[in-house]
Amino acid sequence: MTQAEVPVGSQVYTEHHTTHKAWKWYDYFTFNIDHKVIGIQYLVTTFIFYLIGGLMAVAMRTELATPDPDFLDPNLYNAFLTNHGTIMIFMWIVPASIGGFGNYLVPLMIGARDMAFPKLNALAFWMVPPAGLLLMGSFFFGGAQAGWTSYPPLSEITANTAQSMWILSLVLAGTSSILGSVNFVVTLVKMRVPSQKWDQLPLFCWAIFATSILALVSTPVLAVGLGLLLFDINFGTAFFKPEAGGQVVMYQHLFWFYSHPAVYLMILPIFGIMSEVIPVHARKPIFGYKAIAYSSLAICLVGLFVWVHHMFTSGTPPWMRLFFTISTLIVAVPTGVKIFSWVATLWGGKIRYTSAMLFAIGLLIMFVLGGLSGVTLGTAPVDIHVHDTYYVVAHFHYVLFGGSVFGIYAGIYHWFPKMTGRMMNETLGRIHFALTLIGANLTFLPMHELGLKGMPRRVAMYDPQFAHINVICTIGAFILAFSTVPFIINAIWSWRYGKKAGGNPWNALTLEWTTDSPPIIENWEVLPVVTHGPYDYGMNGHSANGNGYGEAIPPEPSATR
Amino acid sequence: MKQIPISLLTLVAGVVITLISIWVGQNHGLLPEQASEQAPLVDNLFNTMMIIATALFLVVEGALVAFMIMFRKREGDETDGEPIEGNLPLEAFWTAIPAIIVIGLGVYSVAVFQEMGGLNPGDHAVMAHGSPSTLVAQMPEGEPIAGDVMPLMAESEGTSSDEVRPYYGFGSPDQDQIKPADLVVNVTGMQYAWLFNYPGDNITTGELHVPVGRDVQLNLSAQDVIHSFWVPQFRLKQDAIPGLKTELRFVATKPGTYPVVCTELCGAYHGGMRSQVVVHPQEEFDQWLDENRVVAEQPVDSTVATNPADMSAIEFLAPVSQAMGIPTDALTHLHVAHDS
């Protein structure tokens, strides 16, 4: 289907016969323009990057089991920490949650046959593998070593070729993100089935909408910062070189103007996944639909004005420290609204402890702690004490691992039947969950104390007084690494031999469950009509009584082909 | 359970959670000892947040776990839960309460920040000029001036070069009587060592010595990359930034030896960039000054510059790894090597 053939705002589609109704395996390895194929391409590719980034983390934790740099060369250690951070953020969480789930689900949830610009969509995906290869390739040139923030002047004086590759990789990933975001905004505004009003939009779509706007505003600023850094390194300019009149702090403003909102780019789609998974498995309407939808937009807006809290100890004038203390704290309010709403959704529910639900609840457990430590980091006086220490490492791993990664897993367990047509094994899922929860807490909880007591981050060698706590963290990291094994076995085995899923195994009400599993090419034979809200559980007899758990609700035919 | 009113249960739970939270806030033992005037201020703020966080943690996680147990699906029950879609008073409540809490914390942290001296770094020089409210442009002496940078901060009219002061960092905690510090130390960060220079006494050392109870001002600068000066026991941290002068003022309150840590990634041996600050009683400090003045008067022109590229990492770091009391000639090596 080309872009021109999609009549915007109409139920009736031009006749477009396809000779087959499903993609073959090799279609997933080509430039395919189907949003579902692209979504799965994103998820699988980024998961591979997750494993690579995870191995780097394990190597670093092995190094940190002892205070001396006896396992990794310190230069290699810095290359690992730089690439671990970069990969996890730019090659895993952002592309998996926005690119993977967003592409797969948004058209299905709004009753569209594809994204607004399918070719642009494929193009955006095909920027991700080369971006990852550039990062990996940088190891042949010593690896970028200046941290994922790559502050000059350090980034300008170490491993120049590798640093340039790092920059180009991020610019590629950023371009991909911008292309994807444009696509999501247009798709969500223009491609919904006419019967779907904004207040019937699944919350995941609201989250992707807010995310895309945020990405469109902030990503170009990162590109500017990185571009200037690239010029400084390779072409003799002096934007950030103090000895020639440049300003090193300016880079930090440009970098954090994107990279703080990047936190919301990572977490907002996950919030969306939570809002889909919890009502289905708790058999309850989501509590406070509008509050959750609007709080996504509020986070998107306020999130643009908090970046300086990363620079409280830098060259930041006092008024900035105060303004950004207040604005940072205010982000806690819409975030809190979401958390409370999810907890309230459980009230009076009939909670099914599926693997998806376990990961969703695990996310809540982890994220509350990450959010609370985030509030302490928002206040300038405390932030100044713990900035660039393991306290910060603990905080953002609670948010990004406990938040984003748990959410991605919840999403995979939830939508795996839709994507593959087969159920995942619940026993393996539970083992995976238990190992992940134990591993994550064992790894990241003790880090709070490390930071408060005085251990800086990004060090290959540290004061021996911190050795004991570091051993605990390292053991946790090994458990965390091992926790992926049952998941990988489960995913591969279930994809081939798992129990057949049927169209709607969870008896869910959003539109993606009204088609086959996996959905046919172009998603529906006949486009669905929205007759009820996305979360009307227990209402109008939709799935209560009689309508058993594990049955599909047939789509109501109204549109013709 | 049925005969106990729900409000009574809530009250009891509230009291218990409050007591636990207050206890945790006072006894978490997560912070190192306090050794500066700023430290108790930061700790009080942290402990307050710890109390609030513990209470919120218990309430939210408690509700979560309780709901998980109370509302689990029973065997054979395939029905849906009760369709509750929202509750406006409840939603208004849980939006308003966190908003009040964070605004309260915001105001409190601003007050603490002010008391710590965060609001007036370097303005004692301006005070001499008679206009305490004037912000001073940060202009490194003897270096090209990036005058157009951050015009927001630069209201530079009326400042001459002799009163150019750092605008970033922590200044005198005393808002009304801004007075010069008792002791000024110039701190230079370089890969991978801190240099402490006592300008009045021509002393340069690898570790910081200060008297207890006196107002100490550190003028921070960096030679190569960004470093960050942190003494965990002082609860103070400030980046040393190439091309930008920053300041840190503190009063040490307790004699002892505390670590000086670099917290900004500054290269491969960043983790090894550790030194210490020795807080002396005044007499001991005077004695230390006397001893070191003698050392400083010895000639250092026998020094030969070496190219760090010819040195192995171990050789390069040897002076640093000696941790305490770096000899002056070794320091000169480093100095010259990094200038070249």
Coordinates of C-alpha atoms in Angstrom, one line a residue, chain A:
Chain A
M1 CA 0.0 0.0 0.0
T2 CA 1.4 3.3 -0.9
Q3 CA 0.8 6.5 1.0
A4 CA -1.4 7.9 -1.7
E5 CA -3.8 5.0 -1.4
V6 CA -4.8 5.6 2.1
P7 CA -7.9 7.8 2.1
V8 CA -7.7 9.8 5.2
G9 CA -10.8 9.9 7.4
S10 CA -12.7 7.4 5.5
Q11 CA -13.9 3.9 6.4
V12 CA -13.9 2.6 2.8
Y13 CA -10.6 1.6 1.5
T14 CA -9.6 1.2 -2.1
E15 CA -9.5 -2.3 -3.2
H16 CA -6.1 -3.8 -2.7
H17 CA -6.1 -7.5 -3.1
T18 CA -3.3 -9.4 -1.5
T19 CA -2.6 -12.9 -2.6
H20 CA -1.5 -14.0 0.9
K21 CA -2.6 -13.1 4.4
A22 CA 0.6 -13.5 6.3
W23 CA 4.2 -12.6 6.0
K24 CA 6.8 -15.3 5.5
W25 CA 9.8 -15.4 7.8
Y26 CA 12.1 -13.8 5.2
D27 CA 9.9 -10.8 5.0
Y28 CA 11.2 -9.8 8.4
F29 CA 14.7 -9.4 7.0
T30 CA 13.8 -7.1 4.2
F31 CA 12.7 -3.5 3.7
N32 CA 9.1 -4.3 4.5
I33 CA 6.7 -1.4 4.9
D34 CA 4.1 -3.2 7.1
H35 CA 4.0 -1.5 10.5
K36 CA 3.7 -4.9 12.2
V37 CA 6.8 -6.3 10.5
I38 CA 8.6 -3.1 11.4
G39 CA 7.5 -3.2 15.0
I40 CA 8.8 -6.8 15.3
Q41 CA 12.0 -5.8 13.5
Y42 CA 12.5 -3.1 16.1
L43 CA 11.8 -5.3 19.0
V44 CA 14.1 -8.1 18.0
T45 CA 16.9 -5.8 16.9
T46 CA 16.8 -3.8 20.0
F47 CA 16.6 -6.8 22.2
I48 CA 19.9 -8.0 20.7
F49 CA 21.4 -4.6 21.6
Y50 CA 20.0 -5.0 25.1
L51 CA 21.9 -8.3 25.4
I52 CA 25.1 -6.6 24.2
G53 CA 24.6 -3.7 26.5
G54 CA 23.9 -6.1 29.3
L55 CA 27.1 -8.1 28.7
M56 CA 29.0 -4.8 29.0
A57 CA 27.3 -4.1 32.3
V58 CA 28.2 -7.6 33.6
A59 CA 31.8 -7.0 32.6
M60 CA 31.8 -3.7 34.5
R61 CA 30.2 -5.2 37.6
T62 CA 32.9 -7.9 37.5
E63 CA 35.5 -5.2 37.4
L64 CA 33.8 -3.5 40.4
A65 CA 33.8 -6.6 42.5
T66 CA 37.2 -5.5 43.7
P67 CA 38.4 -2.0 44.4
D68 CA 41.4 -2.3 42.0
P69 CA 41.2 -2.1 38.2
D70 CA 42.2 -5.8 37.8
F71 CA 39.7 -7.2 35.3
L72 CA 39.4 -4.5 32.6
D73 CA 41.8 -2.0 31.4
P74 CA 40.6 1.4 32.7
N75 CA 40.3 2.7 29.1
L76 CA 38.2 -0.3 28.1
Y77 CA 36.2 0.1 31.2
N78 CA 35.3 3.7 30.2
A79 CA 34.5 2.5 26.7
F80 CA 32.1 -0.1 28.2
L81 CA 30.4 2.4 30.5
T82 CA 30.0 4.9 27.6
N83 CA 28.6 2.3 25.2
H84 CA 26.5 0.5 27.9
G85 CA 24.6 3.8 28.6
T86 CA 24.3 4.7 25.0
I87 CA 23.1 1.3 23.8
M88 CA 20.6 0.9 26.6
I89 CA 19.1 4.3 26.0
F90 CA 19.4 4.9 22.3
M91 CA 19.5 1.3 20.9
W92 CA 17.2 -0.4 23.4
I93 CA 14.6 1.4 25.5
V94 CA 13.7 4.3 23.2
P95 CA 13.5 2.3 19.9
A96 CA 11.9 -0.7 21.6
S97 CA 9.2 1.2 23.4
I98 CA 8.4 3.8 20.8
G99 CA 9.6 2.1 17.6
G100 CA 8.7 -1.5 18.6
F101 CA 5.5 -1.2 20.5
G102 CA 4.4 2.1 18.9
N103 CA 4.7 0.8 15.4
Y104 CA 3.1 -2.5 16.1
L105 CA 0.2 -1.2 18.2
V106 CA -0.8 2.3 17.2
P107 CA -2.4 1.4 13.8
L108 CA -4.0 -1.6 15.3
M109 CA -5.4 0.3 18.2
I110 CA -6.9 3.1 16.0
G111 CA -8.3 0.8 13.4
A112 CA -5.9 1.8 10.7
R113 CA -4.3 -0.4 8.0
D114 CA -0.9 1.0 8.5
M115 CA 1.0 4.1 9.6
A116 CA 0.5 7.3 7.7
F117 CA 3.9 7.1 5.9
P118 CA 4.8 3.4 5.7
K119 CA 8.0 3.9 3.7
L120 CA 9.2 6.6 6.0
N121 CA 8.5 4.2 8.8
A122 CA 10.7 1.5 7.3
L123 CA 13.4 4.0 6.6
A124 CA 13.3 5.1 10.2
F125 CA 13.8 1.5 11.3
W126 CA 16.7 0.8 8.9
M127 CA 18.7 3.6 10.5
V128 CA 18.8 1.7 13.8
P129 CA 21.1 -1.2 12.8
P130 CA 23.7 1.0 11.1
A131 CA 23.6 3.2 14.2
G132 CA 24.3 0.2 16.4
L133 CA 27.0 -1.1 14.1
L134 CA 28.7 2.3 14.2
L135 CA 28.7 2.1 18.0
M136 CA 30.1 -1.5 18.0
G137 CA 32.6 -0.5 15.3
S138 CA 34.0 2.3 17.5
F139 CA 35.6 -0.4 19.6
F140 CA 38.1 -1.0 16.8
F141 CA 39.2 2.6 17.4
G142 CA 39.4 2.4 21.1
G143 CA 35.8 3.0 21.8
A144 CA 34.2 6.3 22.9
Q145 CA 35.3 6.9 26.5
A146 CA 33.7 10.1 27.6
G147 CA 30.5 8.7 29.1
W148 CA 27.1 8.7 27.5
T149 CA 27.0 12.4 28.1
S150 CA 30.3 12.9 26.4
Y151 CA 31.1 16.3 28.0
P152 CA 33.8 18.3 26.3
P153 CA 36.7 18.8 26.7
L154 CA 37.1 15.1 27.7
S155 CA 35.2 13.9 24.6
E156 CA 37.4 16.2 22.4
I157 CA 40.7 14.8 23.7
T158 CA 40.1 11.0 24.0
A159 CA 39.7 8.5 21.1
N160 CA 38.7 11.0 18.4
T161 CA 37.7 8.5 15.7
A162 CA 35.6 6.5 18.1
Q163 CA 34.0 9.6 19.5
S164 CA 33.1 10.7 16.0
M165 CA 31.5 7.4 15.3
W166 CA 29.6 7.7 18.6
I167 CA 28.3 11.1 17.5
L168 CA 27.2 9.8 14.0
S169 CA 25.5 6.9 15.6
L170 CA 23.5 9.1 17.9
V171 CA 22.6 11.4 15.0
L172 CA 21.3 8.4 13.0
A173 CA 19.3 7.2 16.0
G174 CA 18.0 10.7 16.6
T175 CA 17.0 11.1 12.9
S176 CA 15.2 7.8 13.1
S177 CA 13.4 9.0 16.2
I178 CA 12.3 12.3 14.5
L179 CA 11.0 10.4 11.4
G180 CA 9.1 8.0 13.6
S181 CA 7.6 10.8 15.7
V182 CA 6.3 12.7 12.7
N183 CA 4.7 9.5 11.5
F184 CA 3.0 8.8 14.9
V185 CA 1.6 12.3 15.2
V186 CA 0.1 12.3 11.6
T187 CA -1.1 8.7 12.1
L188 CA -2.9 9.4 15.4
V189 CA -4.5 12.7 14.2
K190 CA -5.5 11.5 10.7
M191 CA -5.9 7.7 10.6
R192 CA -8.2 6.8 13.4
V193 CA -11.4 5.1 12.3
P194 CA -14.1 7.7 12.2
S195 CA -16.0 6.1 15.0
Q196 CA -13.1 6.5 17.4
K197 CA -13.1 9.8 19.3
W198 CA -10.1 11.2 21.1
D199 CA -11.6 10.1 24.5
Q200 CA -11.9 6.6 23.2
L201 CA -8.3 6.4 22.2
P202 CA -6.4 3.8 24.1
L203 CA -4.0 5.3 26.7
F204 CA -1.0 3.8 24.9
C205 CA -1.8 6.0 21.9
W206 CA -2.1 9.1 24.1
A207 CA 1.3 8.2 25.5
I208 CA 2.8 7.8 22.1
F209 CA 1.3 11.1 21.0
A210 CA 2.8 12.9 23.9
T211 CA 6.1 11.1 23.4
S212 CA 6.3 12.0 19.7
I213 CA 5.7 15.7 20.4
L214 CA 8.4 15.7 23.0
A215 CA 10.8 13.9 20.6
L216 CA 10.1 16.4 17.9
V217 CA 10.8 19.4 20.2
S218 CA 13.9 18.1 21.9
T219 CA 15.8 15.8 19.6
P220 CA 16.9 18.5 17.1
V221 CA 18.6 20.3 20.0
L222 CA 20.7 17.2 20.8
A223 CA 21.6 17.0 17.1
V224 CA 22.9 20.6 17.2
G225 CA 25.0 19.9 20.3
L226 CA 26.5 16.8 18.8
G227 CA 27.0 18.5 15.4
L228 CA 29.0 21.2 17.1
L229 CA 31.0 18.6 19.0
L230 CA 31.8 16.8 15.8
F231 CA 33.0 20.0 14.2
D232 CA 35.2 20.7 17.3
I233 CA 36.7 17.2 17.1
N234 CA 37.3 17.0 13.4
F235 CA 37.3 20.4 11.8
G236 CA 39.1 22.7 14.2
T237 CA 36.2 24.7 15.4
A238 CA 36.1 25.8 19.0
F239 CA 32.5 25.9 20.1
F240 CA 33.4 24.0 23.3
K241 CA 37.1 24.6 23.6
P242 CA 37.8 27.0 26.4
E243 CA 41.3 27.8 25.4
A244 CA 39.9 29.4 22.2
G245 CA 36.9 31.1 23.7
G246 CA 34.5 28.2 23.6
Q247 CA 32.1 27.4 26.4
V248 CA 32.1 23.9 27.8
V249 CA 28.9 24.5 29.8
M250 CA 26.9 25.4 26.7
Y251 CA 27.3 21.7 25.5
Q252 CA 25.7 20.6 28.7
H253 CA 22.7 22.8 28.2
L254 CA 22.3 21.5 24.6
F255 CA 22.8 17.9 25.7
W256 CA 20.4 17.9 28.6
F257 CA 17.7 19.9 26.8
Y258 CA 17.3 16.6 24.9
S259 CA 18.6 14.1 27.3
H260 CA 16.4 14.9 30.3
P261 CA 13.2 14.7 28.2
A262 CA 14.7 11.5 26.8
V263 CA 13.9 10.0 30.2
Y264 CA 10.2 10.8 29.4
L265 CA 10.7 9.5 25.9
M266 CA 11.6 6.2 27.5
I267 CA 9.0 6.1 30.3
L268 CA 5.9 7.6 28.7
P269 CA 5.3 4.8 26.2
I270 CA 5.9 2.4 29.1
F271 CA 3.3 4.3 31.1
G272 CA 1.1 3.6 28.1
I273 CA 1.8 -0.1 28.2
M274 CA 1.0 -0.1 31.9
S275 CA -2.4 1.5 31.2
E276 CA -3.2 -1.2 28.7
V277 CA -1.9 -4.2 30.6
I278 CA -3.3 -3.5 34.1
P279 CA -7.0 -3.0 33.2
V280 CA -7.1 -6.2 31.1
H281 CA -5.5 -8.5 33.7
A282 CA -7.3 -6.8 36.6
R283 CA -10.6 -6.9 34.7
K284 CA -11.4 -3.3 35.6
P285 CA -11.8 -0.1 33.7
I286 CA -8.7 2.1 34.1
F287 CA -9.2 4.4 37.0
G288 CA -9.2 8.1 35.9
Y289 CA -8.8 7.8 32.1
K290 CA -8.7 11.5 31.5
A291 CA -6.2 12.1 34.4
I292 CA -3.8 9.5 32.9
A293 CA -4.2 10.9 29.4
Y294 CA -3.7 14.5 30.4
S295 CA -0.9 13.7 32.8
S296 CA 1.1 12.4 29.8
L297 CA 0.7 15.7 28.2
A298 CA 1.6 17.5 31.4
I299 CA 4.8 15.4 31.8
C300 CA 5.6 16.2 28.2
L301 CA 5.3 19.9 28.8
V302 CA 6.9 20.2 32.3
G303 CA 9.6 17.7 31.2
L304 CA 11.0 20.3 28.8
F305 CA 11.9 22.6 31.7
V306 CA 13.8 20.5 34.1
W307 CA 17.1 19.8 32.3
V308 CA 19.3 22.0 34.5
H309 CA 18.9 19.7 37.5
H310 CA 21.7 17.6 35.8
M311 CA 23.9 20.7 36.1
F312 CA 23.5 21.9 39.7
T313 CA 27.2 21.4 40.4
S314 CA 28.3 22.8 37.0
G315 CA 28.6 26.4 35.9
T316 CA 25.0 27.1 36.8
P317 CA 23.9 30.5 38.3
P318 CA 21.9 30.4 41.5
W319 CA 18.6 31.5 40.0
M320 CA 18.8 28.5 37.6
R321 CA 19.4 26.1 40.5
L322 CA 16.3 27.4 42.2
F323 CA 14.0 27.6 39.2
F324 CA 14.9 24.1 38.1
T325 CA 14.6 22.7 41.6
I326 CA 10.9 23.7 41.6
S327 CA 10.2 22.6 38.1
T328 CA 11.8 19.3 38.7
L329 CA 9.8 18.7 41.8
I330 CA 6.6 19.6 39.9
V331 CA 7.0 16.7 37.5
A332 CA 6.4 14.4 40.4
V333 CA 2.8 15.4 40.5
P334 CA 1.5 14.1 37.1
T335 CA 3.7 11.1 37.6
G336 CA 2.2 10.5 41.0
V337 CA -1.3 10.8 39.5
K338 CA -0.5 7.9 37.1
I339 CA 0.9 5.7 39.8
F340 CA -2.1 6.3 42.1
S341 CA -4.5 5.7 39.2
W342 CA -2.9 2.3 38.5
V343 CA -3.0 1.3 42.1
A344 CA -6.7 2.4 42.3
T345 CA -7.4 0.3 39.1
L346 CA -6.5 -2.8 41.1
W347 CA -9.2 -1.9 43.7
G348 CA -12.1 -4.2 43.3
G349 CA -10.5 -6.1 40.4
K350 CA -10.2 -9.8 39.7
I351 CA -6.5 -9.8 39.2
R352 CA -5.0 -12.5 37.0
Y353 CA -1.4 -13.1 37.8
T354 CA -0.2 -13.6 34.3
S355 CA 3.5 -12.9 33.5
A356 CA 2.4 -9.6 31.9
M357 CA 0.6 -8.5 35.1
L358 CA 3.5 -9.6 37.3
F359 CA 5.9 -7.4 35.4
A360 CA 3.4 -4.5 35.5
I361 CA 3.1 -4.8 39.2
G362 CA 6.9 -5.3 39.5
L363 CA 7.2 -2.0 37.6
L364 CA 5.0 -0.3 40.1
I365 CA 7.0 -1.6 43.0
M366 CA 10.3 -0.5 41.5
F367 CA 9.1 2.8 40.1
V368 CA 7.7 4.1 43.3
L369 CA 11.2 3.9 44.8
G370 CA 12.8 5.4 41.8
G371 CA 10.3 8.2 41.8
L372 CA 10.9 9.0 45.5
S373 CA 14.7 9.1 45.1
G374 CA 14.0 11.3 42.1
V375 CA 12.3 13.9 44.3
T376 CA 15.4 14.0 46.6
L377 CA 17.6 14.5 43.5
G378 CA 15.4 17.4 42.3
T379 CA 16.3 19.6 45.3
A380 CA 19.5 21.4 44.7
P381 CA 21.1 21.0 48.2
V382 CA 20.8 17.2 48.2
D383 CA 21.5 16.9 44.5
I384 CA 24.8 18.7 45.0
H385 CA 25.8 16.1 47.6
V386 CA 25.0 13.1 45.6
H387 CA 25.4 14.3 42.0
D388 CA 27.6 12.0 39.9
T389 CA 27.6 9.3 42.6
Y390 CA 26.1 5.8 42.8
Y391 CA 23.0 7.3 44.4
V392 CA 22.2 8.7 40.9
V393 CA 23.1 5.4 39.3
A394 CA 20.7 3.7 41.7
H395 CA 17.9 6.2 41.0
F396 CA 18.0 6.0 37.3
H397 CA 18.3 2.2 37.2
Y398 CA 15.2 2.0 39.4
V399 CA 13.5 4.3 36.9
L400 CA 15.0 2.9 33.7
F401 CA 15.4 -0.8 34.5
G402 CA 12.6 -1.0 37.1
G403 CA 10.4 1.3 35.0
S404 CA 11.2 0.8 31.3
V405 CA 12.6 -2.7 31.1
F406 CA 9.9 -4.2 33.3
G407 CA 7.4 -2.3 31.2
I408 CA 8.8 -3.7 27.9
Y409 CA 8.7 -7.2 29.4
A410 CA 5.1 -6.7 30.5
G411 CA 4.3 -5.5 27.0
I412 CA 6.0 -8.5 25.4
Y413 CA 4.2 -11.0 27.5
H414 CA 0.9 -9.2 26.9
W415 CA 1.1 -8.8 23.1
F416 CA 3.2 -11.8 22.3
P417 CA 0.0 -13.8 21.5
K418 CA -1.1 -11.0 19.2
M419 CA 2.3 -10.8 17.4
T420 CA 3.0 -14.5 17.0
G421 CA -0.4 -16.2 17.4
R422 CA 1.0 -18.3 20.2
M423 CA 0.9 -18.0 24.0
M424 CA 4.1 -17.7 26.0
N425 CA 4.8 -20.3 28.7
E426 CA 3.6 -18.9 32.0
T427 CA 5.9 -21.0 34.2
L428 CA 9.0 -19.8 32.5
G429 CA 7.5 -16.3 32.6
R430 CA 7.2 -16.5 36.4
I431 CA 10.8 -17.7 36.8
H432 CA 11.9 -14.9 34.6
F433 CA 9.9 -12.4 36.7
A434 CA 11.2 -13.7 40.0
L435 CA 14.9 -13.6 38.9
T436 CA 14.5 -10.2 37.4
L437 CA 12.9 -8.7 40.5
I438 CA 15.4 -10.2 42.8
G439 CA 18.4 -9.4 40.6
A440 CA 17.3 -5.8 40.0
N441 CA 16.8 -5.0 43.7
L442 CA 20.0 -6.7 44.7
T443 CA 22.0 -4.8 42.1
F444 CA 20.5 -1.4 42.5
L445 CA 19.2 -1.0 46.0
P446 CA 22.6 -1.0 47.8
M447 CA 23.9 1.6 45.3
H448 CA 21.8 4.3 47.1
E449 CA 24.0 3.8 50.2
L450 CA 27.2 3.7 48.1
G451 CA 26.5 7.1 46.6
L452 CA 25.4 8.8 49.9
K453 CA 28.5 7.5 51.6
G454 CA 30.8 8.8 49.0
M455 CA 31.4 6.5 46.0
P456 CA 31.5 8.5 42.7
R457 CA 30.1 6.9 39.6
R458 CA 32.0 6.0 36.4
V459 CA 35.0 4.7 38.2
A460 CA 37.0 1.6 37.5
M461 CA 38.7 1.8 40.8
Y462 CA 37.3 2.9 44.2
D463 CA 38.0 3.3 47.8
P464 CA 38.3 -0.2 49.5
Q465 CA 35.7 0.8 52.2
F466 CA 33.0 0.3 49.5
A467 CA 34.1 -3.2 48.5
H468 CA 31.5 -5.1 50.5
I469 CA 28.5 -3.4 49.1
N470 CA 29.9 -3.6 45.6
V471 CA 30.1 -7.4 45.9
I472 CA 26.4 -7.5 46.6
C473 CA 25.7 -5.4 43.6
T474 CA 27.9 -7.6 41.4
I475 CA 26.0 -10.8 42.6
G476 CA 22.8 -9.0 41.8
A477 CA 24.1 -8.2 38.3
F478 CA 24.9 -11.8 37.6
I479 CA 21.4 -12.9 38.7
L480 CA 20.0 -10.2 36.4
A481 CA 22.1 -11.4 33.5
F482 CA 20.9 -15.0 34.1
S483 CA 17.3 -13.9 34.3
T484 CA 17.2 -13.3 30.5
V485 CA 17.9 -17.0 29.9
P486 CA 14.3 -18.3 30.7
F487 CA 12.9 -15.4 28.7
I488 CA 14.9 -16.1 25.6
I489 CA 14.1 -19.8 25.8
N490 CA 10.4 -18.9 26.3
A491 CA 10.3 -16.5 23.5
I492 CA 11.9 -18.7 20.9
W493 CA 10.2 -21.9 22.0
S494 CA 6.7 -20.3 22.3
W495 CA 7.1 -18.6 19.0
R496 CA 7.4 -22.0 17.3
Y497 CA 5.5 -24.5 19.6
G498 CA 3.5 -22.4 22.0
K499 CA -0.2 -22.9 22.5
K500 CA -2.3 -21.3 19.8
A501 CA -3.6 -18.0 21.0
G502 CA -6.7 -17.1 19.0
G503 CA -7.7 -13.6 18.3
N504 CA -8.3 -12.4 21.8
P505 CA -6.7 -14.6 24.5
W506 CA -7.0 -12.0 27.3
N507 CA -10.5 -11.1 26.4
A508 CA -9.4 -7.5 26.0
L509 CA -11.4 -4.6 24.5
T510 CA -9.0 -2.5 22.6
L511 CA -9.2 -2.8 18.8
E512 CA -6.0 -4.8 18.2
W513 CA -7.7 -7.8 19.7
T514 CA -10.6 -7.7 17.2
T515 CA -8.4 -9.2 14.4
D516 CA -6.6 -12.4 14.0
S517 CA -3.4 -13.3 15.8
P518 CA -1.1 -12.5 14.2
P519 CA -3.1 -9.9 12.3
I520 CA -3.4 -10.4 8.6
I521 CA -1.6 -8.0 6.2
E522 CA -3.5 -4.7 6.4
N523 CA -4.9 -5.8 9.7
W524 CA -8.6 -6.4 9.1
E525 CA -10.7 -7.9 6.4
V526 CA -13.3 -5.3 7.3
L527 CA -12.4 -2.4 9.4
P528 CA -13.8 -2.4 13.0
V529 CA -16.2 0.0 14.4
V530 CA -15.7 1.4 17.8
T531 CA -18.9 0.7 19.8
H532 CA -17.5 1.0 23.4
G533 CA -14.6 2.5 25.3
P534 CA -11.2 0.7 25.4
Y535 CA -11.6 -0.2 29.1
D536 CA -15.3 -1.0 29.6
Y537 CA -14.6 -4.1 31.7
G538 CA -17.5 -5.2 33.7
M539 CA -19.8 -2.8 31.8
N540 CA -22.6 -3.6 29.4
G541 CA -21.9 -7.3 29.8
H542 CA -18.9 -6.9 27.5
S543 CA -16.9 -9.7 28.9
A544 CA -18.6 -10.4 32.2
N545 CA -20.3 -13.7 32.9
G546 CA -20.8 -16.1 30.0
N547 CA -18.1 -14.4 27.9
G548 CA -15.3 -16.5 29.1
Y549 CA -11.7 -15.7 29.7
G550 CA -9.9 -16.7 26.6
E551 CA -12.5 -16.1 23.9
A552 CA -12.4 -13.6 21.1
I553 CA -15.0 -11.0 20.6
P554 CA -15.8 -11.0 16.9
P555 CA -15.5 -7.6 15.2
E556 CA -18.7 -6.0 14.3
P557 CA -18.9 -5.7 10.6
S558 CA -20.0 -2.4 9.3
A559 CA -17.4 -1.1 6.8
T560 CA -17.3 -2.8 3.5
R561 CA -14.4 -3.4 1.2

